[in-house]
Amino acid sequence: MDKIPRLRRGFRFQWEPAQQAHVLLYPEGMVKLNGSAGAILAEVDGEHSCHQIVTILEQRFPEAGPLAEDVSAFLAEAARQHWIEWL
Amino acid sequence: MNTPTDHVGPPLWLLAELTYRCPLQCPYCSNPLDFAHHDQELSTEQWLDVLSQGRAMGAAQLGFSGGEPLVRQDLPELIAGARELGYYSNLITSGLGLTEAKVQDFARAGLDHIQVSFQASDPELNNAVAGSRKAFDQKLAMARAVKDAGYPMVLNFVVHRHNIHQMADILALCENLGADYVELATCQYYGWAFANREGLMPSRAQLVTAEATVNRFRNQLAERDHPMKVIFVTPDYYEERPKACMNGWGSLFLTVAPDGTALPCHSARLLPIDFPNVTASPLEDIWYRSPGFNHYRGDSWMPEPCRSCDEKDKDFGGCRCQAYLLTGNADNADPVCSKSAHHDRILAARTAADHATAGLEDLIYRNADNSNVFCRG
């Protein structure tokens, strides 16, 4: 949980008004992210640790309850896909 | 039944074919056979306007392609414009005409990614296919420069019967060069590749061997948790159901040809359809309202066997260009489909591939002289 994730070089995260969604752009590809994936990746900046991201999101979405499990699972999958890397 | 205007989303992918000019002569080029008669090119201002209109409609991925896009001296300006608009921009290049300085300049201008194409894993075959004696060494140098500048890199190999035996060497070369993605794109038979199909199409035996090699290499990468991704585009001529071409006609992809002709895919120019031009109509009218783009949207245009087929929402009847090239009527089911009355043409091509003897010297190379022959008909 102390590890710090950042997007790998060549990946860009941005909001797309036409799709009303956050997307992840990479060489010749694009993933449309659902609301929770978008909210997590928005905090991946190479500075916040996994633990800090959980705290930020729990404060922002108090009705969602504990988020540690969901955030770690998503970031693990994002790392497995080589979208992010650990500092 | 879907009518054409139902559920038309925005063009998320814009392919800007900046020019048909190219220093190479690859005999499977996807440019039109008569490219020599389409030598008009949009100006810098016109391209920037197209990019701006596309972005406003929702396009997020932008490909700079050609021909060889490096031939355009205004490329840095177009890259900077694309970055400012918020595109993810991809430069799709042969590497010829590229220099280390340009690689750095483009990065500063905001280019996100460079795809370098190779023709083979060794200089002799590479240069024979490309029709250029210096191509391979230049490609190697530029692939290294791309990685040194920190870009993600895609290496693209068009695969055909003359290089399909090189899979292991190709993959080793890609790993050695630090590729992030490898595209092993088996020839698709349009444009020059269709004219050369008998001399390019691999046999099924060649294909099976190549696929096994690729899968072994993929497994090794996974075991090492290596991030290089290998994409193997299998040839649809060996399938029994057609590909969902372009994810559906006028669904995601918008190509603008060098002269401003707007197309639902980069091959569609060969169809007997009038396509609109960005110099005459706004991109939004072209995408949502032009007869050309609405021609094959929905499914009301489909004849049998597609019309009553329960898979029509999955593959949209396949590829219109392939239907046209192989049956003479672009409305027909893609003959790749075993339900097509013209599937025998695919079977005949497979048989021909088992017995083909043509060498590289028998192929028609993509150059202006040969194009002029096609222009004359």
mmCIF file of C-alpha atoms in Angstrom, chain A residues 7-85:
data_model
loop_
_atom_site.group_PDB
_atom_site.id
_atom_site.type_symbol
_atom_site.label_atom_id
_atom_site.label_comp_id
_atom_site.label_asym_id
_atom_site.label_seq_id
_atom_site.Cartn_x
_atom_site.Cartn_y
_atom_site.Cartn_z
ATOM 1 C CA LEU A 7 1.349 5.991 -15.725
ATOM 2 C CA ARG A 8 3.907 4.436 -18.023
ATOM 3 C CA ARG A 9 5.440 6.695 -20.645
ATOM 4 C CA GLY A 10 3.224 6.753 -23.697
ATOM 5 C CA PHE A 11 -0.024 6.471 -21.750
ATOM 6 C CA ARG A 12 -2.255 9.498 -21.432
ATOM 7 C CA PHE A 13 -5.291 9.823 -19.190
ATOM 8 C CA GLN A 14 -7.882 12.441 -20.071
ATOM 9 C CA TRP A 15 -11.554 13.340 -19.950
ATOM 10 C CA GLU A 16 -13.376 13.019 -23.274
ATOM 11 C CA PRO A 17 -16.560 15.128 -23.440
ATOM 12 C CA ALA A 18 -17.853 13.278 -26.538
ATOM 13 C CA GLN A 19 -17.732 9.969 -24.648
ATOM 14 C CA GLN A 20 -18.656 11.468 -21.270
ATOM 15 C CA ALA A 21 -15.885 9.356 -19.799
ATOM 16 C CA HIS A 22 -12.259 9.300 -18.805
ATOM 17 C CA VAL A 23 -10.137 7.417 -21.306
ATOM 18 C CA LEU A 24 -6.645 5.993 -21.310
ATOM 19 C CA LEU A 25 -4.840 6.615 -24.575
ATOM 20 C CA TYR A 26 -1.788 4.664 -25.718
ATOM 21 C CA PRO A 27 -0.132 3.776 -29.039
ATOM 22 C CA GLU A 28 -2.988 3.184 -31.471
ATOM 23 C CA GLY A 29 -5.419 2.341 -28.690
ATOM 24 C CA MET A 30 -7.938 3.757 -26.286
ATOM 25 C CA VAL A 31 -9.686 2.322 -23.233
ATOM 26 C CA LYS A 32 -12.917 3.949 -22.100
ATOM 27 C CA LEU A 33 -12.897 3.850 -18.314
ATOM 28 C CA ASN A 34 -15.891 3.401 -16.048
ATOM 29 C CA GLY A 35 -16.520 5.899 -13.270
ATOM 30 C CA SER A 36 -14.524 4.179 -10.537
ATOM 31 C CA ALA A 37 -11.555 3.337 -12.785
ATOM 32 C CA GLY A 38 -11.498 6.961 -13.927
ATOM 33 C CA ALA A 39 -11.639 8.242 -10.344
ATOM 34 C CA ILE A 40 -8.710 6.029 -9.307
ATOM 35 C CA LEU A 41 -6.493 6.810 -12.314
ATOM 36 C CA ALA A 42 -7.166 10.529 -11.848
ATOM 37 C CA GLU A 43 -5.148 10.281 -8.616
ATOM 38 C CA VAL A 44 -2.272 8.323 -10.171
ATOM 39 C CA ASP A 45 0.311 11.085 -10.515
ATOM 40 C CA GLY A 46 3.614 9.525 -9.516
ATOM 41 C CA GLU A 47 3.369 11.186 -6.093
ATOM 42 C CA HIS A 48 0.418 9.665 -4.235
ATOM 43 C CA SER A 49 0.928 6.204 -2.784
ATOM 44 C CA CYS A 50 -1.720 3.546 -3.146
ATOM 45 C CA HIS A 51 -2.660 4.183 0.488
ATOM 46 C CA GLN A 52 -3.026 7.930 -0.085
ATOM 47 C CA ILE A 53 -5.197 7.331 -3.137
ATOM 48 C CA VAL A 54 -7.528 5.198 -0.998
ATOM 49 C CA THR A 55 -7.757 7.971 1.627
ATOM 50 C CA ILE A 56 -8.491 10.637 -1.001
ATOM 51 C CA LEU A 57 -11.227 8.566 -2.619
ATOM 52 C CA GLU A 58 -12.818 7.544 0.707
ATOM 53 C CA GLN A 59 -13.058 11.222 1.655
ATOM 54 C CA ARG A 60 -14.520 12.128 -1.711
ATOM 55 C CA PHE A 61 -17.018 9.240 -1.793
ATOM 56 C CA PRO A 62 -17.932 8.614 1.882
ATOM 57 C CA GLU A 63 -21.071 6.727 0.854
ATOM 58 C CA ALA A 64 -18.928 4.108 -0.927
ATOM 59 C CA GLY A 65 -17.486 2.679 2.311
ATOM 60 C CA PRO A 66 -13.976 1.175 2.556
ATOM 61 C CA LEU A 67 -12.192 1.270 -0.829
ATOM 62 C CA ALA A 68 -8.764 -0.263 -0.137
ATOM 63 C CA GLU A 69 -9.646 -3.607 -1.686
ATOM 64 C CA ASP A 70 -11.143 -2.133 -4.881
ATOM 65 C CA VAL A 71 -8.294 0.328 -5.396
ATOM 66 C CA SER A 72 -5.555 -2.292 -4.891
ATOM 67 C CA ALA A 73 -7.324 -4.744 -7.173
ATOM 68 C CA PHE A 74 -7.703 -2.145 -9.927
ATOM 69 C CA LEU A 75 -4.106 -0.924 -9.647
ATOM 70 C CA ALA A 76 -2.831 -4.513 -9.681
ATOM 71 C CA GLU A 77 -4.764 -5.134 -12.883
ATOM 72 C CA ALA A 78 -3.535 -1.838 -14.370
ATOM 73 C CA ALA A 79 0.040 -2.935 -13.598
ATOM 74 C CA ARG A 80 -0.597 -6.372 -15.090
ATOM 75 C CA GLN A 81 -1.775 -4.615 -18.286
ATOM 76 C CA HIS A 82 1.419 -2.500 -18.117
ATOM 77 C CA TRP A 83 -0.629 0.721 -18.043
ATOM 78 C CA ILE A 84 1.086 1.817 -14.823
ATOM 79 C CA GLU A 85 4.386 1.063 -13.130
#
